[in-house]
mmCIF file of C-alpha atoms in Angstrom:
data_model
loop_
_atom_site.group_PDB
_atom_site.id
_atom_site.type_symbol
_atom_site.label_atom_id
_atom_site.label_comp_id
_atom_site.label_asym_id
_atom_site.label_seq_id
_atom_site.Cartn_x
_atom_site.Cartn_y
_atom_site.Cartn_z
ATOM 1 C CA MET A 13 -31.999 -19.817 -0.147
ATOM 2 C CA ASP A 14 -35.688 -20.209 0.183
ATOM 3 C CA ASN A 15 -36.391 -20.825 -3.645
ATOM 4 C CA ILE A 16 -33.635 -23.445 -3.968
ATOM 5 C CA GLU A 17 -34.106 -27.008 -2.721
ATOM 6 C CA LEU A 18 -30.835 -28.594 -1.379
ATOM 7 C CA GLN A 19 -30.184 -32.055 -1.264
ATOM 8 C CA LYS A 20 -30.299 -33.894 2.138
ATOM 9 C CA GLY A 21 -27.325 -33.212 4.089
ATOM 10 C CA ASN A 22 -26.002 -30.533 1.885
ATOM 11 C CA THR A 23 -24.959 -27.101 3.010
ATOM 12 C CA GLN A 24 -25.338 -23.718 1.291
ATOM 13 C CA ALA A 25 -21.487 -23.973 0.881
ATOM 14 C CA ASP A 26 -21.909 -27.313 -0.793
ATOM 15 C CA PHE A 27 -24.526 -26.103 -3.153
ATOM 16 C CA ILE A 28 -22.281 -23.058 -4.142
ATOM 17 C CA ARG A 29 -19.259 -24.980 -4.590
ATOM 18 C CA GLU A 30 -20.700 -28.049 -6.512
ATOM 19 C CA ASP A 31 -23.672 -26.833 -8.302
ATOM 20 C CA LEU A 32 -22.582 -23.202 -9.101
ATOM 21 C CA ASN A 33 -18.987 -24.288 -9.435
ATOM 22 C CA PHE A 34 -17.917 -21.485 -7.156
ATOM 23 C CA ASP A 35 -15.104 -22.097 -4.626
ATOM 24 C CA VAL A 36 -15.724 -21.144 -1.117
ATOM 25 C CA ASP A 37 -14.194 -21.929 2.297
ATOM 26 C CA PRO A 38 -17.121 -22.485 4.724
ATOM 27 C CA LYS A 39 -14.761 -22.380 7.605
ATOM 28 C CA ASP A 40 -13.788 -18.724 6.882
ATOM 29 C CA PRO A 41 -15.510 -16.665 9.429
ATOM 30 C CA LEU A 42 -16.874 -13.846 6.933
ATOM 31 C CA THR A 43 -17.854 -16.630 4.397
ATOM 32 C CA LYS A 44 -19.586 -18.431 7.175
ATOM 33 C CA ALA A 45 -21.346 -15.283 8.265
ATOM 34 C CA ALA A 46 -22.532 -14.534 4.771
ATOM 35 C CA LEU A 47 -23.878 -17.954 3.960
ATOM 36 C CA SER A 48 -25.937 -18.427 7.096
ATOM 37 C CA ASP A 49 -29.161 -17.028 7.765
ATOM 38 C CA HIS A 50 -28.996 -16.266 11.615
ATOM 39 C CA PRO A 51 -32.007 -16.204 13.926
ATOM 40 C CA THR A 52 -33.094 -12.885 15.159
ATOM 41 C CA ASP A 53 -31.450 -11.880 18.553
ATOM 42 C CA GLU A 54 -28.559 -14.191 18.115
ATOM 43 C CA TRP A 55 -25.022 -12.730 18.080
ATOM 44 C CA ILE A 56 -22.627 -13.807 15.481
ATOM 45 C CA ASP A 57 -18.847 -13.384 15.650
ATOM 46 C CA ILE A 58 -18.002 -12.071 12.163
ATOM 47 C CA LEU A 59 -14.211 -12.299 12.442
ATOM 48 C CA GLY A 60 -14.127 -15.200 14.962
ATOM 49 C CA ASN A 61 -12.079 -13.225 17.399
ATOM 50 C CA GLY A 62 -14.912 -11.342 19.295
ATOM 51 C CA GLU A 63 -13.894 -7.942 17.951
ATOM 52 C CA LEU A 64 -16.804 -7.549 15.545
ATOM 53 C CA LYS A 65 -20.073 -9.034 16.271
ATOM 54 C CA LYS A 66 -23.620 -8.589 14.814
ATOM 55 C CA LYS A 67 -27.264 -9.351 15.812
ATOM 56 C CA VAL A 68 -30.158 -9.001 13.556
ATOM 57 C CA ILE A 69 -32.927 -7.036 15.058
ATOM 58 C CA ARG A 70 -35.227 -7.072 12.116
ATOM 59 C CA GLU A 71 -35.052 -9.191 9.151
ATOM 60 C CA GLY A 72 -34.499 -7.520 5.786
ATOM 61 C CA GLN A 73 -35.480 -8.537 2.317
ATOM 62 C CA TYR A 74 -34.322 -12.157 1.483
ATOM 63 C CA GLY A 75 -31.298 -12.402 -0.778
ATOM 64 C CA ILE A 76 -30.669 -8.653 -1.246
ATOM 65 C CA ARG A 77 -27.350 -7.935 0.219
ATOM 66 C CA PRO A 78 -25.043 -5.015 -0.946
ATOM 67 C CA SER A 79 -21.661 -5.816 -2.610
ATOM 68 C CA ARG A 80 -18.384 -3.947 -2.535
ATOM 69 C CA THR A 81 -18.776 -0.371 -4.260
ATOM 70 C CA ASP A 82 -22.379 -0.438 -4.003
ATOM 71 C CA TYR A 83 -23.896 2.686 -2.730
ATOM 72 C CA CYS A 84 -25.687 2.162 0.549
ATOM 73 C CA THR A 85 -28.127 4.580 2.350
ATOM 74 C CA LEU A 86 -27.980 4.024 6.047
ATOM 75 C CA LYS A 87 -29.253 4.959 9.389
ATOM 76 C CA ILE A 88 -26.679 4.688 12.124
ATOM 77 C CA ILE A 89 -26.685 5.310 15.831
ATOM 78 C CA GLY A 90 -23.499 4.599 17.741
ATOM 79 C CA LYS A 91 -23.265 4.384 21.570
ATOM 80 C CA LEU A 92 -20.682 3.787 24.209
ATOM 81 C CA GLU A 93 -21.088 1.299 26.846
ATOM 82 C CA ASP A 94 -22.700 3.675 29.187
ATOM 83 C CA GLY A 95 -25.465 4.497 26.504
ATOM 84 C CA THR A 96 -23.966 7.854 25.524
ATOM 85 C CA ILE A 97 -24.826 8.567 21.881
ATOM 86 C CA VAL A 98 -21.543 9.400 20.037
ATOM 87 C CA GLU A 99 -22.757 9.057 16.258
ATOM 88 C CA GLU A 100 -25.940 9.516 14.657
ATOM 89 C CA TYR A 101 -26.824 9.722 10.883
ATOM 90 C CA GLU A 102 -30.336 9.549 9.700
ATOM 91 C CA ASN A 103 -29.594 9.221 6.062
ATOM 92 C CA ILE A 104 -25.830 8.662 5.188
ATOM 93 C CA THR A 105 -24.747 7.238 1.764
ATOM 94 C CA ILE A 106 -21.542 5.626 1.601
ATOM 95 C CA GLN A 107 -19.817 3.394 -1.021
ATOM 96 C CA LEU A 108 -19.303 0.077 0.442
ATOM 97 C CA GLY A 109 -15.771 -1.209 0.673
ATOM 98 C CA ASP A 110 -14.084 2.291 0.402
ATOM 99 C CA ILE A 111 -13.880 2.741 4.116
ATOM 100 C CA GLU A 112 -16.054 5.913 4.073
ATOM 101 C CA ILE A 113 -17.148 4.830 7.726
ATOM 102 C CA ILE A 114 -15.177 2.797 10.270
ATOM 103 C CA GLN A 115 -13.869 -0.567 9.128
ATOM 104 C CA GLY A 116 -16.054 -2.680 11.494
ATOM 105 C CA LEU A 117 -19.260 -1.222 9.804
ATOM 106 C CA ASP A 118 -17.803 -1.440 6.414
ATOM 107 C CA LEU A 119 -17.409 -5.125 7.062
ATOM 108 C CA ALA A 120 -20.699 -5.801 8.781
ATOM 109 C CA ILE A 121 -22.826 -4.101 6.165
ATOM 110 C CA THR A 122 -21.747 -6.503 3.674
ATOM 111 C CA LEU A 123 -23.552 -9.112 5.781
ATOM 112 C CA MET A 124 -26.862 -7.190 6.152
ATOM 113 C CA LYS A 125 -29.808 -7.093 3.777
ATOM 114 C CA VAL A 126 -31.868 -4.246 2.513
ATOM 115 C CA ASN A 127 -34.355 -3.088 5.192
ATOM 116 C CA GLU A 128 -32.513 -5.132 7.830
ATOM 117 C CA ILE A 129 -31.839 -3.527 11.245
ATOM 118 C CA ALA A 130 -28.964 -4.938 13.255
ATOM 119 C CA GLU A 131 -26.855 -4.251 16.166
ATOM 120 C CA VAL A 132 -23.205 -4.173 15.681
ATOM 121 C CA GLU A 133 -20.580 -4.435 18.268
ATOM 122 C CA VAL A 134 -17.185 -3.012 17.209
ATOM 123 C CA ALA A 135 -14.094 -3.143 19.203
ATOM 124 C CA SER A 136 -11.779 -0.141 19.112
ATOM 125 C CA ARG A 137 -9.312 -1.842 16.763
ATOM 126 C CA PHE A 138 -11.978 -1.603 14.066
ATOM 127 C CA ALA A 139 -13.502 1.600 15.208
ATOM 128 C CA TYR A 140 -11.474 4.547 16.299
ATOM 129 C CA GLY A 141 -8.560 2.865 17.754
ATOM 130 C CA THR A 142 -6.186 4.500 20.479
ATOM 131 C CA LEU A 143 -6.784 7.887 19.093
ATOM 132 C CA GLY A 144 -10.607 7.994 19.581
ATOM 133 C CA LYS A 145 -12.511 10.720 17.990
ATOM 134 C CA GLU A 146 -13.064 14.255 19.140
ATOM 135 C CA PRO A 147 -15.139 15.333 20.949
ATOM 136 C CA ASN A 148 -16.856 12.374 22.643
ATOM 137 C CA ILE A 149 -15.195 9.166 21.577
ATOM 138 C CA PRO A 150 -12.395 8.273 23.973
ATOM 139 C CA SER A 151 -9.350 6.061 23.282
ATOM 140 C CA ASN A 152 -9.819 2.400 22.855
ATOM 141 C CA ALA A 153 -13.514 2.475 23.053
ATOM 142 C CA THR A 154 -15.754 -0.213 21.996
ATOM 143 C CA ILE A 155 -18.793 1.178 20.277
ATOM 144 C CA TRP A 156 -22.366 -0.526 19.952
ATOM 145 C CA TYR A 157 -24.113 0.451 16.710
ATOM 146 C CA THR A 158 -27.756 0.195 15.513
ATOM 147 C CA VAL A 159 -27.755 0.072 11.745
ATOM 148 C CA GLU A 160 -30.319 0.076 9.283
ATOM 149 C CA VAL A 161 -29.733 -0.449 5.544
ATOM 150 C CA LYS A 162 -32.436 1.696 3.816
ATOM 151 C CA SER A 163 -31.362 1.182 0.257
ATOM 152 C CA VAL A 164 -28.704 -0.236 -2.079
ATOM 153 C CA GLU A 165 -27.871 1.006 -5.469
ATOM 154 C CA LEU A 166 -25.067 -0.256 -7.994
ATOM 155 C CA GLU A 167 -22.161 1.829 -8.650
ATOM 156 C CA THR A 168 -22.713 4.169 -11.685
ATOM 157 C CA ASP A 169 -20.302 3.476 -14.585
ATOM 158 C CA ILE A 170 -17.477 5.869 -14.098
ATOM 159 C CA ASP A 171 -17.338 6.602 -17.880
ATOM 160 C CA SER A 172 -20.826 7.811 -17.807
ATOM 161 C CA LEU A 173 -20.062 10.551 -15.126
ATOM 162 C CA SER A 174 -19.500 14.096 -16.076
ATOM 163 C CA ILE A 175 -16.274 15.757 -15.175
ATOM 164 C CA ASN A 176 -17.822 17.632 -12.279
ATOM 165 C CA GLN A 177 -19.297 14.496 -10.824
ATOM 166 C CA ARG A 178 -15.840 12.654 -11.199
ATOM 167 C CA LYS A 179 -14.373 15.558 -9.245
ATOM 168 C CA GLU A 180 -16.987 15.539 -6.582
ATOM 169 C CA ILE A 181 -16.543 11.769 -6.017
ATOM 170 C CA GLY A 182 -12.836 11.706 -6.379
ATOM 171 C CA ASN A 183 -12.266 14.576 -4.127
ATOM 172 C CA LYS A 184 -14.488 13.133 -1.403
ATOM 173 C CA LYS A 185 -12.343 9.825 -1.535
ATOM 174 C CA ARG A 186 -9.186 12.009 -1.409
ATOM 175 C CA GLU A 187 -10.581 13.972 1.714
ATOM 176 C CA ARG A 188 -11.257 10.562 3.350
ATOM 177 C CA GLY A 189 -7.781 9.349 2.598
ATOM 178 C CA ASN A 190 -6.425 12.568 4.224
ATOM 179 C CA TRP A 191 -8.676 11.677 7.368
ATOM 180 C CA TRP A 192 -6.962 8.272 7.602
ATOM 181 C CA PHE A 193 -3.373 9.722 6.817
ATOM 182 C CA ALA A 194 -3.871 12.349 9.652
ATOM 183 C CA ARG A 195 -4.809 9.389 11.994
ATOM 184 C CA ASP A 196 -1.564 7.658 11.085
ATOM 185 C CA GLU A 197 -3.309 4.817 9.247
ATOM 186 C CA PRO A 198 -1.494 5.048 5.827
ATOM 187 C CA THR A 199 -2.648 1.852 4.580
ATOM 188 C CA ASN A 200 -6.319 2.939 4.726
ATOM 189 C CA ALA A 201 -5.285 6.263 3.283
ATOM 190 C CA ILE A 202 -3.589 4.519 0.400
ATOM 191 C CA GLN A 203 -6.951 2.658 -0.379
ATOM 192 C CA CYS A 204 -8.906 5.825 -0.572
ATOM 193 C CA TYR A 205 -6.350 7.642 -2.655
ATOM 194 C CA ARG A 206 -6.222 4.690 -5.128
ATOM 195 C CA ARG A 207 -10.109 4.885 -5.529
ATOM 196 C CA ALA A 208 -10.005 8.622 -5.959
ATOM 197 C CA LEU A 209 -7.615 8.187 -8.902
ATOM 198 C CA ASP A 210 -10.241 5.889 -10.530
ATOM 199 C CA PHE A 211 -12.655 8.912 -10.773
ATOM 200 C CA LEU A 212 -10.058 11.718 -11.351
ATOM 201 C CA PHE A 213 -9.518 10.629 -14.842
ATOM 202 C CA PRO A 214 -10.702 12.064 -18.237
ATOM 203 C CA PRO A 215 -13.214 9.888 -20.284
ATOM 204 C CA LYS A 216 -11.354 7.103 -21.850
ATOM 205 C CA HIS A 217 -12.178 8.131 -25.404
ATOM 206 C CA TYR A 218 -11.791 11.871 -24.985
ATOM 207 C CA GLY A 219 -10.322 13.460 -28.107
ATOM 208 C CA ASN A 220 -10.748 10.254 -30.253
ATOM 209 C CA SER A 221 -14.341 11.121 -31.339
ATOM 210 C CA PRO A 222 -15.054 14.547 -32.691
ATOM 211 C CA PHE A 223 -18.628 13.645 -33.172
ATOM 212 C CA ASP A 224 -19.280 13.080 -29.446
ATOM 213 C CA GLU A 225 -21.025 16.076 -28.171
ATOM 214 C CA ALA A 226 -20.656 15.139 -24.620
ATOM 215 C CA GLU A 227 -16.928 15.101 -25.144
ATOM 216 C CA GLU A 228 -16.791 18.208 -27.170
ATOM 217 C CA SER A 229 -18.547 20.029 -24.212
ATOM 218 C CA ILE A 230 -15.581 19.201 -22.039
ATOM 219 C CA THR A 231 -13.364 22.546 -21.853
ATOM 220 C CA ASN A 232 -9.641 22.683 -21.330
ATOM 221 C CA THR A 233 -10.274 24.517 -17.978
ATOM 222 C CA GLU A 234 -12.366 21.523 -16.853
ATOM 223 C CA LEU A 235 -9.643 19.129 -17.762
ATOM 224 C CA GLN A 236 -6.953 21.263 -16.244
ATOM 225 C CA SER A 237 -8.941 21.387 -13.077
ATOM 226 C CA LEU A 238 -9.341 17.533 -13.079
ATOM 227 C CA LEU A 239 -5.773 17.051 -13.774
ATOM 228 C CA GLU A 240 -4.649 19.156 -10.890
ATOM 229 C CA ASP A 241 -6.800 17.279 -8.370
ATOM 230 C CA ARG A 242 -5.483 14.011 -9.711
ATOM 231 C CA MET A 243 -2.019 15.364 -9.136
ATOM 232 C CA LYS A 244 -2.909 16.356 -5.512
ATOM 233 C CA VAL A 245 -3.989 12.634 -5.010
ATOM 234 C CA PHE A 246 -0.695 11.416 -6.359
ATOM 235 C CA ASN A 247 1.256 13.720 -4.110
ATOM 236 C CA ASN A 248 -0.856 12.525 -1.094
ATOM 237 C CA LEU A 249 -0.515 8.770 -2.157
ATOM 238 C CA THR A 250 3.276 9.363 -2.407
ATOM 239 C CA ALA A 251 3.375 10.610 1.246
ATOM 240 C CA ALA A 252 1.256 7.584 2.355
ATOM 241 C CA GLN A 253 3.447 5.102 0.519
ATOM 242 C CA ILE A 254 6.650 6.565 2.216
ATOM 243 C CA LYS A 255 4.976 6.051 5.585
ATOM 244 C CA THR A 256 4.610 2.365 4.706
ATOM 245 C CA GLN A 257 8.231 2.337 3.431
ATOM 246 C CA ALA A 258 6.841 1.214 -0.248
ATOM 247 C CA TYR A 259 9.539 3.474 -1.677
ATOM 248 C CA ASP A 260 9.485 1.997 -5.111
ATOM 249 C CA ALA A 261 5.680 2.548 -5.393
ATOM 250 C CA ALA A 262 6.043 6.093 -3.923
ATOM 251 C CA LEU A 263 8.763 6.880 -6.611
ATOM 252 C CA LYS A 264 6.310 5.792 -9.384
ATOM 253 C CA SER A 265 3.442 7.909 -7.799
ATOM 254 C CA VAL A 266 5.738 10.950 -7.397
ATOM 255 C CA GLU A 267 6.939 10.712 -11.057
ATOM 256 C CA ASN A 268 3.469 10.813 -12.248
ATOM 257 C CA VAL A 269 3.233 14.176 -10.654
ATOM 258 C CA LEU A 270 6.588 15.491 -12.039
ATOM 259 C CA ALA A 271 5.707 14.175 -15.545
ATOM 260 C CA CYS A 272 2.954 16.785 -15.562
ATOM 261 C CA GLN A 273 4.180 19.325 -13.175
ATOM 262 C CA PRO A 274 7.943 19.381 -13.233
ATOM 263 C CA LEU A 275 8.184 22.403 -10.965
ATOM 264 C CA ASN A 276 5.825 20.842 -8.234
ATOM 265 C CA ILE A 277 7.835 21.615 -5.150
ATOM 266 C CA LYS A 278 5.967 19.059 -2.927
ATOM 267 C CA ALA A 279 6.668 16.406 -5.407
ATOM 268 C CA LEU A 280 10.352 17.167 -5.804
ATOM 269 C CA PHE A 281 10.796 17.287 -2.035
ATOM 270 C CA ARG A 282 9.110 13.933 -1.779
ATOM 271 C CA LYS A 283 11.162 12.433 -4.622
ATOM 272 C CA GLY A 284 14.327 13.640 -2.866
ATOM 273 C CA ARG A 285 13.156 12.042 0.491
ATOM 274 C CA ILE A 286 12.482 8.784 -1.368
ATOM 275 C CA LEU A 287 15.862 8.707 -2.965
ATOM 276 C CA HIS A 288 17.354 9.581 0.336
ATOM 277 C CA LEU A 289 15.595 6.778 2.293
ATOM 278 C CA LYS A 290 16.609 4.353 -0.688
ATOM 279 C CA GLY A 291 20.246 5.339 -0.124
ATOM 280 C CA GLU A 292 20.554 7.043 -3.512
ATOM 281 C CA HIS A 293 22.319 10.026 -1.864
ATOM 282 C CA SER A 294 23.798 11.489 -5.050
ATOM 283 C CA LEU A 295 20.362 11.486 -6.845
ATOM 284 C CA ALA A 296 18.610 12.735 -3.806
ATOM 285 C CA TYR A 297 21.104 15.665 -3.625
ATOM 286 C CA THR A 298 20.510 16.645 -7.242
ATOM 287 C CA THR A 299 16.737 16.626 -6.676
ATOM 288 C CA PHE A 300 16.844 18.831 -3.631
ATOM 289 C CA LEU A 301 19.076 21.369 -5.558
ATOM 290 C CA GLN A 302 16.163 21.488 -8.130
ATOM 291 C CA ALA A 303 13.765 22.062 -5.194
ATOM 292 C CA ALA A 304 16.037 24.696 -3.686
ATOM 293 C CA LYS A 305 16.095 26.734 -6.890
ATOM 294 C CA LEU A 306 12.309 26.974 -6.516
ATOM 295 C CA GLU A 307 12.368 27.618 -2.811
ATOM 296 C CA PRO A 308 15.685 28.853 -1.874
ATOM 297 C CA GLU A 309 14.518 30.028 1.632
ATOM 298 C CA SER A 310 13.134 26.527 2.522
ATOM 299 C CA LYS A 311 14.803 25.380 5.757
ATOM 300 C CA ALA A 312 13.676 21.773 5.182
ATOM 301 C CA ILE A 313 15.222 21.659 1.867
ATOM 302 C CA GLN A 314 18.556 23.182 3.078
ATOM 303 C CA GLN A 315 18.584 20.852 5.937
ATOM 304 C CA GLU A 316 18.175 17.896 3.628
ATOM 305 C CA LEU A 317 21.000 19.295 1.273
ATOM 306 C CA ALA A 318 23.348 19.637 4.269
ATOM 307 C CA ILE A 319 22.728 16.150 5.400
ATOM 308 C CA LEU A 320 23.145 14.702 1.869
ATOM 309 C CA LYS A 321 26.300 16.747 1.153
ATOM 310 C CA GLU A 322 27.794 15.018 4.212
ATOM 311 C CA LYS A 323 26.672 11.604 3.221
ATOM 312 C CA ASN A 324 27.872 12.294 -0.330
ATOM 313 C CA VAL A 325 31.407 13.119 1.087
ATOM 314 C CA LYS A 326 31.274 9.879 3.112
ATOM 315 C CA ASP A 327 30.192 7.723 0.230
ATOM 316 C CA ALA A 328 33.089 9.289 -1.802
ATOM 317 C CA GLN A 329 35.455 8.570 0.747
ATOM 318 C CA HIS A 330 34.048 4.952 1.321
ATOM 319 C CA GLU A 331 34.379 4.282 -2.351
ATOM 320 C CA LYS A 332 37.783 5.704 -2.464
ATOM 321 C CA ASN A 333 38.906 3.321 0.372
ATOM 322 C CA LEU A 334 37.459 0.499 -1.325
ATOM 323 C CA TYR A 335 39.349 1.155 -4.440
ATOM 324 C CA ARG A 336 42.529 1.557 -2.544
ATOM 325 C CA LYS A 337 42.027 -1.595 -0.687
ATOM 326 C CA MET A 338 41.290 -3.483 -3.853
ATOM 327 C CA LEU A 339 44.536 -1.980 -5.338
ATOM 328 C CA GLY A 340 46.478 -2.969 -2.145
ATOM 329 C CA THR A 341 45.322 -6.429 -2.251
ATOM 330 C CA HIS A 342 46.533 -6.556 -5.851
ATOM 331 C CA LYS A 343 49.962 -5.382 -4.953
ATOM 332 C CA ILE A 344 50.097 -7.764 -2.040
ATOM 333 C CA ASN A 345 49.189 -10.548 -4.392
ATOM 334 C CA ASN A 346 51.848 -9.613 -6.894
ATOM 335 C CA THR A 347 54.510 -9.572 -4.125
ATOM 336 C CA THR A 348 53.514 -12.760 -2.841
ATOM 337 C CA MET A 349 53.754 -14.404 -6.181
ATOM 338 C CA LYS A 350 57.230 -13.020 -6.818
ATOM 339 C CA LYS A 351 58.400 -14.334 -3.509
ATOM 340 C CA LYS A 352 56.834 -17.813 -4.273
ATOM 341 C CA ASN A 353 58.511 -17.811 -7.755
ATOM 342 C CA LYS A 354 61.758 -16.724 -6.016
ATOM 343 C CA ASN A 355 61.546 -19.518 -3.581
ATOM 344 C CA ASP A 356 60.622 -22.093 -6.220
ATOM 345 C CA THR A 357 63.527 -21.063 -8.120
ATOM 346 C CA SER A 358 65.931 -21.435 -5.162
ATOM 347 C CA ASN A 359 64.445 -24.874 -4.203
ATOM 348 C CA LYS A 360 64.896 -26.052 -7.756
ATOM 349 C CA LEU A 361 68.562 -24.932 -7.744
ATOM 350 C CA VAL A 362 69.249 -26.688 -4.250
ATOM 351 C CA TRP A 363 67.648 -29.799 -5.487
ATOM 352 C CA SER A 364 69.579 -29.794 -8.810
ATOM 353 C CA LEU A 365 72.800 -29.632 -6.707
ATOM 354 C CA ILE A 366 71.855 -32.466 -4.477
ATOM 355 C CA GLY A 367 70.785 -34.369 -7.453
ATOM 356 C CA GLY A 368 74.148 -33.770 -9.178
ATOM 357 C CA ALA A 369 76.108 -34.595 -6.036
ATOM 358 C CA ALA A 370 74.134 -37.924 -5.734
ATOM 359 C CA VAL A 371 74.732 -38.902 -9.255
ATOM 360 C CA THR A 372 78.570 -38.337 -8.655
ATOM 361 C CA VAL A 373 78.578 -40.545 -5.506
ATOM 362 C CA VAL A 374 76.755 -43.300 -7.296
ATOM 363 C CA GLY A 375 79.201 -43.105 -10.145
ATOM 364 C CA VAL A 376 82.237 -43.435 -7.745
ATOM 365 C CA LEU A 377 80.630 -46.326 -5.908
ATOM 366 C CA ILE A 378 79.971 -48.268 -9.356
ATOM 367 C CA TYR A 379 83.431 -47.587 -10.379
ATOM 368 C CA ARG A 380 84.824 -49.141 -7.121
ATOM 369 C CA PHE A 381 82.816 -52.251 -7.208
ATOM 370 C CA THR A 382 83.322 -52.826 -10.871
ATOM 371 C CA SER A 383 87.016 -52.239 -11.078
#
């Protein structure tokens, strides 16, 4: 903060919190890294666990750092421990925060400045994990990157984009989500799919302003194409949410598809699976019957129907047993009450007889002593 004079003893965090009225936690590793200007050639531990480290090689422009959703043009070279180059991009443009590159770089670049060059050491957990990446990144590999931030641009207002631009960006994010899903990382896939949906949406005011030439130029064919891409994303989002066992969210996603495409076989199948996993066997069976009408030869659908038919029989028998048990308990309770009432009556009769006899004896005694 070259242009701001801090009071003696105050830190940048103090200034931001007190003078700018912005709450920060200076102990948080990412915040600490972002607030500090680190000397060149000094490694900083970004996450505080040694799995993501950064070292400035060349200082960038002061104060100009990219933010989430900014478009960053980068030069990237990635090497293994033995120096083998495994990744190299001269001018790659990514949207920061949308994990269009590995997570470690996505985090580290937020701490870089325009024109800065830095080395970034990324442990496998934040790189390519246990799967690695064909053909040259092995499993559990730490990668050393040299990164240059060449330029940063703000995200364009989505409403200003044409249908074709929306489709291009949205489908790029969908494909990235598919890549994460194929690597069995559904949480990252979900993030990409949600961002894709932000773009695969018609203009907010479409159809409301007949005087808008741009809106008038949008054809029904273009809108239909955009809608179909959007439904693909919702379908894929559903699959990722099923993987994370977020069944209620998955059901909402798949219903978005079926509301527009009621005969979408993938959506029907996934809805059936969700209901099955939620234990709603009867509804799941009905859904798979709908799917079977569309694809009667599908072995997967027939298998689900067979399993659910058996489960529905068991569910019905279970309910029947519960009902019988409830009725049986009711009968037992009635019998018990009758026996109790009968015993009470018998006891009352006995005590009445005893009481009567006692009165007679007392009467005789009184007669003897008074006569």
